Amino acid sequence: MADIFDRFAGLMAQRDALFGDGGRDPFSVTMTEVLSQTEAMIDGHRTILVGTNNYLGLTFAPEALAAAHAALDAGGTGTTGSRVANGTYSGHTELEQALREFYNTKHAMVFSTGFLANAGILSTLMGPDDFILMDADCHASIYDGVRASAAQIIRFKHNDAADLDKRLARLADKPGNKLIVVEGIYSMLGDMAPMKEIAAVKRKHANTYLLSDEAHSLGVLGKYGRGLPEQEGVEEDVDFIVGTFSKSVGTVGGFCVSNHPQFNILRLVCRAYVFTASLPPAVVAAAKVNLGLIHNGGALRTRLMRNARHLHTGLSELGLKIASGVSPVVAVVAPDPQVAATFWRGLLDAGVYVNLALPPATPFGYSLLRASLCAVHTEEQLDEVIAIFAGVATSLGLIEPHRKRLAAG
Amino acid sequence: MAAGQHNEPSPETFAALYELIGTFNKTGAALAPETRFAEDLNFDSLIVMEFVASVEDKFDISMPLNILPDILTIGDFGVALEKLLSER
Ligand SMILES: Cc1ncc(COP(=O)(O)O)c(C=O)c1O
């Protein structure tokens, strides 16, 4: 008789081929002590963290720590209830007010994670006669959301506004509403949406709305950190922004903001909002404080981009292939999953933590060593990271030893 | 998709599908109505996406992702395609 787990046999074989020898694997990395935003003890070794999405380094912001401590003592460790039951404290409504002020929108809704915000909004917003047009490289939470939607789902080619335009034109005679879904910065490769062109395509077609997931661009792009729409000057065209507190905001939680006058009806119908417990008070307090720090965080963004440029330049000068231009996500492309896994282990053993990302979770079937920068990485840390990359890549035969010296000298 | 529920796709539909599938068929498996995309042709999600896009462009239609889970064979695809064409 078939075992209930038999259907995972292929995946288990793949996992065992890559990691079955008992060495370190990405599924069991444990930070035994967090030393700072950029360093932790992993298996007893001091390790530089270059894969945490902690873009601005706000996880230990003193103002947020103080607010979180106070909220914890005042409100307890959890709300034990959904936002529409006993789980809305004044902290939650203040955080929504802070989001409205941050984005200058009429409405804001706080979810318990960014995953739930995407899944909740996208599964609910559109009906059976409607169409969702999503970028093919969208995040898993967007895929899960649209899969649960009654709408017709159409993918367009990654970052290809002309392809989107063509697909919208084909739907011109269909009566339903259309929702375009993109991300500001795509998580795996760190590339940005052509937001101006997408906004122009949206304006061209009737009954067409635009949602942007700003998970990786909140706090990172724009003078005031409002993400790619702010940087590109098209905020008026973006009808819904979804975001997370789990990256630059340095805690956990998700949200959606919008100017649509009827937006609040979603509080009654989004199951991922109604049927899950709300964020604990300490998290809510920290998120609110850090949103303020992000609004005034121009100096942090400058440091983040300087660090991004430093790592991108350093790694490409070694002769490594980087998947996209300068961005706070620096994804090094390895030739295949086996080499990527060995590379990843070599880096970790030498004291550098990055994310290992393998197909089918990656665009183009890439095998990636995905690094993400933090504003508070020091130049010395990044030079050490580059040197360790050089050593491991040389030992794997991926780069010529002399290129390293050329780059360094 | 249960057999007998829909008319058999036309020879022209099959000819067009075989031609489009040919550019993505790295297995060299023979193409017939009962050929399966995943098992026989080794189509993964990336190839499916590109193949569907090529069908959309050739026939100037939209093929929503929602219909894909029910499609196992080239014959299934032909039935779904003709249904979309008839609704145009
Ligand atoms: C693009 C994108 N959207 C949404 C999420 C989900 O965010 P959260 O960690 O808050 O669930 C992530 C993070 O994993 C992401 O990368």
PDB file of N, CA and C in Angstrom, chain A residues 131 134 136 143 149-157 163 166-167 170-171 174 360 362-365, chain B residues 45-46 48-50 52-54 56-68 84 87-88:
ATOM      1  N   PHE A 131     -10.515  39.315 -13.670  1.00  0.00           N
ATOM      2  CA  PHE A 131      -9.241  38.762 -14.116  1.00  0.00           C
ATOM      3  C   PHE A 131      -8.119  39.310 -13.248  1.00  0.00           C
ATOM      4  N   MET A 134      -0.962  38.597 -13.228  1.00  0.00           N
ATOM      5  CA  MET A 134       0.169  38.630 -12.299  1.00  0.00           C
ATOM      6  C   MET A 134       1.488  38.427 -13.025  1.00  0.00           C
ATOM      7  N   ALA A 136       4.874  36.747 -13.670  1.00  0.00           N
ATOM      8  CA  ALA A 136       5.173  35.322 -13.504  1.00  0.00           C
ATOM      9  C   ALA A 136       6.110  35.048 -12.339  1.00  0.00           C
ATOM     10  N   TYR A 143       0.858  33.655  -5.344  1.00  0.00           N
ATOM     11  CA  TYR A 143       0.356  32.459  -6.032  1.00  0.00           C
ATOM     12  C   TYR A 143      -0.725  31.761  -5.207  1.00  0.00           C
ATOM     13  N   SER A 149      -8.611  32.349  -5.393  1.00  0.00           N
ATOM     14  CA  SER A 149      -9.558  33.349  -5.880  1.00  0.00           C
ATOM     15  C   SER A 149     -10.501  32.737  -6.906  1.00  0.00           C
ATOM     16  N   ALA A 150     -11.712  33.297  -6.988  1.00  0.00           N
ATOM     17  CA  ALA A 150     -12.667  32.835  -7.996  1.00  0.00           C
ATOM     18  C   ALA A 150     -12.350  33.415  -9.368  1.00  0.00           C
ATOM     19  N   ALA A 151     -11.461  34.411  -9.420  1.00  0.00           N
ATOM     20  CA  ALA A 151     -11.178  35.103 -10.685  1.00  0.00           C
ATOM     21  C   ALA A 151     -10.374  34.222 -11.646  1.00  0.00           C
ATOM     22  N   GLN A 152     -10.337  34.652 -12.916  1.00  0.00           N
ATOM     23  CA  GLN A 152      -9.495  34.000 -13.908  1.00  0.00           C
ATOM     24  C   GLN A 152      -8.073  34.531 -13.735  1.00  0.00           C
ATOM     25  N   ILE A 153      -7.089  33.640 -13.700  1.00  0.00           N
ATOM     26  CA  ILE A 153      -5.711  34.059 -13.420  1.00  0.00           C
ATOM     27  C   ILE A 153      -4.871  33.989 -14.691  1.00  0.00           C
ATOM     28  N   ILE A 154      -4.232  35.103 -15.010  1.00  0.00           N
ATOM     29  CA  ILE A 154      -3.387  35.162 -16.194  1.00  0.00           C
ATOM     30  C   ILE A 154      -2.022  35.693 -15.787  1.00  0.00           C
ATOM     31  N   ARG A 155      -0.980  34.967 -16.212  1.00  0.00           N
ATOM     32  CA  ARG A 155       0.373  35.439 -15.900  1.00  0.00           C
ATOM     33  C   ARG A 155       0.933  36.199 -17.090  1.00  0.00           C
ATOM     34  N   PHE A 156       1.698  37.237 -16.809  1.00  0.00           N
ATOM     35  CA  PHE A 156       2.425  37.880 -17.904  1.00  0.00           C
ATOM     36  C   PHE A 156       3.922  37.719 -17.669  1.00  0.00           C
ATOM     37  N   LYS A 157       4.679  37.902 -18.761  1.00  0.00           N
ATOM     38  CA  LYS A 157       6.134  37.699 -18.696  1.00  0.00           C
ATOM     39  C   LYS A 157       6.751  38.661 -17.700  1.00  0.00           C
ATOM     40  N   ASP A 163       4.071  42.860 -22.776  1.00  0.00           N
ATOM     41  CA  ASP A 163       3.345  41.591 -22.695  1.00  0.00           C
ATOM     42  C   ASP A 163       2.062  41.773 -21.878  1.00  0.00           C
ATOM     43  N   LYS A 166      -0.491  43.564 -24.016  1.00  0.00           N
ATOM     44  CA  LYS A 166      -1.088  42.650 -25.001  1.00  0.00           C
ATOM     45  C   LYS A 166      -2.172  41.791 -24.349  1.00  0.00           C
ATOM     46  N   ARG A 167      -1.875  41.300 -23.158  1.00  0.00           N
ATOM     47  CA  ARG A 167      -2.843  40.427 -22.483  1.00  0.00           C
ATOM     48  C   ARG A 167      -4.085  41.205 -22.031  1.00  0.00           C
ATOM     49  N   ARG A 170      -6.366  41.745 -25.017  1.00  0.00           N
ATOM     50  CA  ARG A 170      -7.169  40.568 -25.355  1.00  0.00           C
ATOM     51  C   ARG A 170      -8.430  40.481 -24.502  1.00  0.00           C
ATOM     52  N   LEU A 171      -8.380  41.091 -23.318  1.00  0.00           N
ATOM     53  CA  LEU A 171      -9.523  41.010 -22.394  1.00  0.00           C
ATOM     54  C   LEU A 171     -10.451  42.217 -22.526  1.00  0.00           C
ATOM     55  N   LYS A 174     -14.145  41.746 -22.352  1.00  0.00           N
ATOM     56  CA  LYS A 174     -14.716  41.047 -21.196  1.00  0.00           C
ATOM     57  C   LYS A 174     -15.155  42.089 -20.177  1.00  0.00           C
ATOM     58  N   PRO A 360      12.557  24.572  -8.032  1.00  0.00           N
ATOM     59  CA  PRO A 360      11.745  25.445  -8.889  1.00  0.00           C
ATOM     60  C   PRO A 360      11.342  26.769  -8.227  1.00  0.00           C
ATOM     61  N   THR A 362      13.042  29.384  -7.963  1.00  0.00           N
ATOM     62  CA  THR A 362      13.813  30.503  -8.503  1.00  0.00           C
ATOM     63  C   THR A 362      13.459  30.765  -9.969  1.00  0.00           C
ATOM     64  N   PRO A 363      13.592  32.024 -10.411  1.00  0.00           N
ATOM     65  CA  PRO A 363      13.389  32.329 -11.835  1.00  0.00           C
ATOM     66  C   PRO A 363      14.491  31.710 -12.696  1.00  0.00           C
ATOM     67  N   PHE A 364      14.169  31.399 -13.923  1.00  0.00           N
ATOM     68  CA  PHE A 364      15.117  30.841 -14.903  1.00  0.00           C
ATOM     69  C   PHE A 364      15.730  29.522 -14.447  1.00  0.00           C
ATOM     70  N   GLY A 365      15.176  28.882 -13.431  1.00  0.00           N
ATOM     71  CA  GLY A 365      15.785  27.657 -12.926  1.00  0.00           C
ATOM     72  C   GLY A 365      17.158  27.883 -12.317  1.00  0.00           C
TER      73      GLY A 365
ATOM     74  N   SER B  45       6.906  23.617 -14.754  1.00  0.00           N
ATOM     75  CA  SER B  45       6.003  24.780 -14.721  1.00  0.00           C
ATOM     76  C   SER B  45       6.512  25.921 -15.615  1.00  0.00           C
ATOM     77  N   LEU B  46       7.838  26.058 -15.728  1.00  0.00           N
ATOM     78  CA  LEU B  46       8.389  27.118 -16.590  1.00  0.00           C
ATOM     79  C   LEU B  46       8.046  26.858 -18.051  1.00  0.00           C
ATOM     80  N   VAL B  48       5.610  24.956 -19.199  1.00  0.00           N
ATOM     81  CA  VAL B  48       4.160  25.086 -19.362  1.00  0.00           C
ATOM     82  C   VAL B  48       3.797  26.545 -19.596  1.00  0.00           C
ATOM     83  N   MET B  49       4.405  27.413 -18.790  1.00  0.00           N
ATOM     84  CA  MET B  49       4.130  28.852 -18.911  1.00  0.00           C
ATOM     85  C   MET B  49       4.470  29.351 -20.317  1.00  0.00           C
ATOM     86  N   GLU B  50       5.643  28.954 -20.827  1.00  0.00           N
ATOM     87  CA  GLU B  50       6.050  29.430 -22.149  1.00  0.00           C
ATOM     88  C   GLU B  50       5.183  28.819 -23.242  1.00  0.00           C
ATOM     89  N   VAL B  52       2.025  27.787 -22.933  1.00  0.00           N
ATOM     90  CA  VAL B  52       0.706  28.425 -22.882  1.00  0.00           C
ATOM     91  C   VAL B  52       0.771  29.808 -23.529  1.00  0.00           C
ATOM     92  N   ALA B  53       1.861  30.545 -23.241  1.00  0.00           N
ATOM     93  CA  ALA B  53       2.004  31.880 -23.849  1.00  0.00           C
ATOM     94  C   ALA B  53       2.061  31.775 -25.370  1.00  0.00           C
ATOM     95  N   SER B  54       2.724  30.737 -25.886  1.00  0.00           N
ATOM     96  CA  SER B  54       2.824  30.597 -27.343  1.00  0.00           C
ATOM     97  C   SER B  54       1.459  30.264 -27.952  1.00  0.00           C
ATOM     98  N   GLU B  56      -1.417  31.220 -26.597  1.00  0.00           N
ATOM     99  CA  GLU B  56      -2.186  32.469 -26.495  1.00  0.00           C
ATOM    100  C   GLU B  56      -1.849  33.404 -27.654  1.00  0.00           C
ATOM    101  N   ASP B  57      -0.561  33.499 -27.967  1.00  0.00           N
ATOM    102  CA  ASP B  57      -0.155  34.400 -29.056  1.00  0.00           C
ATOM    103  C   ASP B  57      -0.640  33.891 -30.408  1.00  0.00           C
ATOM    104  N   LYS B  58      -0.536  32.570 -30.624  1.00  0.00           N
ATOM    105  CA  LYS B  58      -0.916  32.021 -31.921  1.00  0.00           C
ATOM    106  C   LYS B  58      -2.416  32.226 -32.180  1.00  0.00           C
ATOM    107  N   PHE B  59      -3.240  32.012 -31.150  1.00  0.00           N
ATOM    108  CA  PHE B  59      -4.693  32.085 -31.346  1.00  0.00           C
ATOM    109  C   PHE B  59      -5.287  33.412 -30.862  1.00  0.00           C
ATOM    110  N   ASP B  60      -4.424  34.275 -30.319  1.00  0.00           N
ATOM    111  CA  ASP B  60      -4.866  35.568 -29.784  1.00  0.00           C
ATOM    112  C   ASP B  60      -6.008  35.405 -28.775  1.00  0.00           C
ATOM    113  N   ILE B  61      -5.768  34.537 -27.803  1.00  0.00           N
ATOM    114  CA  ILE B  61      -6.756  34.306 -26.735  1.00  0.00           C
ATOM    115  C   ILE B  61      -6.052  34.382 -25.378  1.00  0.00           C
ATOM    116  N   SER B  62      -6.840  34.376 -24.321  1.00  0.00           N
ATOM    117  CA  SER B  62      -6.294  34.274 -22.966  1.00  0.00           C
ATOM    118  C   SER B  62      -6.594  32.886 -22.432  1.00  0.00           C
ATOM    119  N   MET B  63      -5.584  32.226 -21.912  1.00  0.00           N
ATOM    120  CA  MET B  63      -5.805  30.917 -21.276  1.00  0.00           C
ATOM    121  C   MET B  63      -5.541  31.075 -19.791  1.00  0.00           C
ATOM    122  N   PRO B  64      -6.567  31.226 -18.967  1.00  0.00           N
ATOM    123  CA  PRO B  64      -6.345  31.403 -17.529  1.00  0.00           C
ATOM    124  C   PRO B  64      -5.662  30.183 -16.914  1.00  0.00           C
ATOM    125  N   LEU B  65      -4.827  30.442 -15.907  1.00  0.00           N
ATOM    126  CA  LEU B  65      -4.143  29.357 -15.192  1.00  0.00           C
ATOM    127  C   LEU B  65      -5.134  28.359 -14.607  1.00  0.00           C
ATOM    128  N   ASN B  66      -6.319  28.846 -14.275  1.00  0.00           N
ATOM    129  CA  ASN B  66      -7.297  28.016 -13.564  1.00  0.00           C
ATOM    130  C   ASN B  66      -7.638  26.729 -14.296  1.00  0.00           C
ATOM    131  N   ILE B  67      -7.525  26.744 -15.656  1.00  0.00           N
ATOM    132  CA  ILE B  67      -7.936  25.546 -16.388  1.00  0.00           C
ATOM    133  C   ILE B  67      -6.821  24.506 -16.450  1.00  0.00           C
ATOM    134  N   LEU B  68      -5.597  24.908 -16.085  1.00  0.00           N
ATOM    135  CA  LEU B  68      -4.465  23.997 -16.284  1.00  0.00           C
ATOM    136  C   LEU B  68      -4.503  22.723 -15.428  1.00  0.00           C
ATOM    137  N   LEU B  84     -12.301  27.578 -25.430  1.00  0.00           N
ATOM    138  CA  LEU B  84     -11.972  29.004 -25.319  1.00  0.00           C
ATOM    139  C   LEU B  84     -12.204  29.724 -26.648  1.00  0.00           C
ATOM    140  N   GLU B  87     -15.813  30.451 -27.258  1.00  0.00           N
ATOM    141  CA  GLU B  87     -16.384  31.483 -26.379  1.00  0.00           C
ATOM    142  C   GLU B  87     -15.962  32.896 -26.785  1.00  0.00           C
ATOM    143  N   ARG B  88     -15.066  32.974 -27.744  1.00  0.00           N
ATOM    144  CA  ARG B  88     -14.483  34.265 -28.069  1.00  0.00           C
ATOM    145  C   ARG B  88     -15.499  35.228 -28.667  1.00  0.00           C
TER     146      ARG B  88
END
